[in-house]
Amino acid sequence: MHRNKIVSREDWFQAHKAHLAREKELTRFRERIAAERRELPWLKIRKDYVFETEQGPNRLTDLFGTNSQLIVYHFMFGPGCTHHCEGCSFLADHIDGANQHLRHHDVSLVVVSRAPLAELLPYK
C-alpha cells in the first residue's frame, strides 16, 4: 500500500497551494473547452429515424415529447451482447431522478442502443 509522506503543516500548505493552482488551471481549461463545444455548428438531421420503444415505434421527433431539447444517450450494448457496459448501467440506474430535473428544464432524455429492445429490457 502506498503511504503518503508525512510533513509539517507549512510544507503541506505549500504543496496544497501548488496543487490548488493546478486544479484551478484545469477548471479554467475545461470551461474554455465547454464554451468551444457550445459554439460548435449544428447538423440538421434530415432522416426521420424510427426507434423501437416499449410504447411501439417512435420517430426521432417523437422522442422530444413536449420538450424543445433532446439528449440521446448511447447505451453501449450491441445485438447479442452478453456483457453490459458498467458505466452505461450505472447511468441507467440513476436516470429517473435526472429525468425529473431535465423535464423541468425543457429537456427530454432517451437512451438508445443497437441491441433490440427485448435484449435491453432486462437491464431496465
XYZ file of C-alpha atoms in Angstrom:
124
model
C 0.000 0.000 0.000
C 1.282 3.466 -0.893
C 1.911 5.691 2.082
C 1.925 9.428 1.642
C 4.794 11.432 3.036
C 4.172 13.000 6.456
C 5.214 16.661 6.500
C 4.914 19.795 8.584
C 1.830 21.980 8.343
C 3.803 24.593 6.360
C 5.082 22.013 3.841
C 1.571 20.604 3.494
C 0.149 24.087 2.957
C 2.710 24.914 0.239
C 2.022 21.609 -1.545
C -1.711 22.193 -1.208
C -1.445 25.728 -2.666
C 0.561 24.451 -5.643
C -1.927 21.654 -6.245
C -4.885 24.026 -5.931
C -3.343 26.329 -8.541
C -3.103 23.379 -10.960
C -6.708 22.384 -10.215
C -7.885 25.936 -10.943
C -5.888 25.920 -14.188
C -7.611 22.666 -15.157
C -11.028 24.135 -14.294
C -10.404 27.190 -16.474
C -9.233 24.945 -19.325
C -12.361 22.753 -19.021
C -14.539 25.875 -19.064
C -12.844 27.056 -22.284
C -13.343 23.638 -23.901
C -17.010 23.597 -22.813
C -17.513 27.076 -24.299
C -15.969 25.867 -27.572
C -18.330 22.871 -27.578
C -21.346 25.138 -27.102
C -20.242 27.139 -30.150
C -19.854 24.111 -32.429
C -22.044 24.267 -35.539
C -25.182 22.169 -35.646
C -26.112 19.462 -38.107
C -29.655 19.309 -39.412
C -30.930 15.731 -39.222
C -32.950 15.098 -42.348
C -33.610 11.391 -41.908
C -36.673 10.544 -39.831
C -35.152 7.782 -37.698
C -37.524 5.283 -36.090
C -36.777 3.765 -32.677
C -38.270 0.677 -31.065
C -39.753 1.650 -27.677
C -41.934 -0.002 -25.065
C -44.823 2.047 -26.494
C -44.090 0.849 -30.032
C -42.163 2.533 -32.861
C -41.320 6.205 -32.291
C -39.778 8.661 -34.724
C -36.849 10.797 -33.640
C -39.114 13.842 -33.496
C -41.486 11.940 -31.159
C -38.682 11.376 -28.648
C -38.672 15.090 -27.793
C -42.131 14.700 -26.241
C -43.324 18.148 -25.185
C -39.781 19.478 -24.739
C -37.739 21.516 -27.201
C -34.432 19.825 -26.334
C -33.366 16.176 -26.504
C -30.382 14.363 -25.034
C -29.726 10.990 -26.659
C -27.504 8.723 -24.556
C -25.904 5.797 -26.366
C -26.084 2.709 -24.139
C -23.140 0.636 -25.365
C -24.881 -2.689 -25.875
C -24.903 -4.301 -29.291
C -27.099 -7.071 -30.663
C -26.306 -10.356 -28.940
C -24.009 -8.793 -26.327
C -23.525 -10.856 -23.210
C -21.720 -8.153 -21.222
C -23.111 -4.725 -20.394
C -21.082 -1.515 -20.072
C -20.720 -0.780 -16.351
C -20.674 2.987 -16.915
C -23.831 2.862 -19.025
C -25.525 0.614 -16.464
C -24.609 2.993 -13.649
C -26.095 5.911 -15.564
C -29.227 3.909 -16.388
C -29.715 3.160 -12.679
C -29.945 6.907 -11.992
C -31.884 8.216 -14.986
C -35.232 8.553 -13.216
C -34.007 11.329 -10.921
C -32.180 13.064 -13.759
C -35.248 12.858 -15.992
C -37.372 14.765 -13.496
C -34.759 17.521 -13.264
C -34.300 17.696 -17.040
C -38.052 17.869 -17.723
C -38.187 20.980 -15.546
C -35.606 22.494 -17.919
C -37.397 21.645 -21.182
C -35.143 18.638 -21.886
C -36.065 15.056 -22.750
C -33.535 12.279 -22.154
C -33.651 8.978 -24.006
C -31.319 6.002 -24.053
C -30.625 4.265 -27.350
C -28.703 1.161 -28.254
C -28.031 -1.002 -31.263
C -29.403 -4.055 -29.435
C -33.058 -4.995 -29.894
C -35.396 -3.717 -27.188
C -36.079 -7.248 -25.923
C -32.367 -7.643 -25.115
C -32.226 -4.288 -23.311
C -35.319 -4.527 -21.126
C -33.771 -6.974 -18.624
C -31.275 -4.217 -17.734
C -34.007 -1.662 -17.048
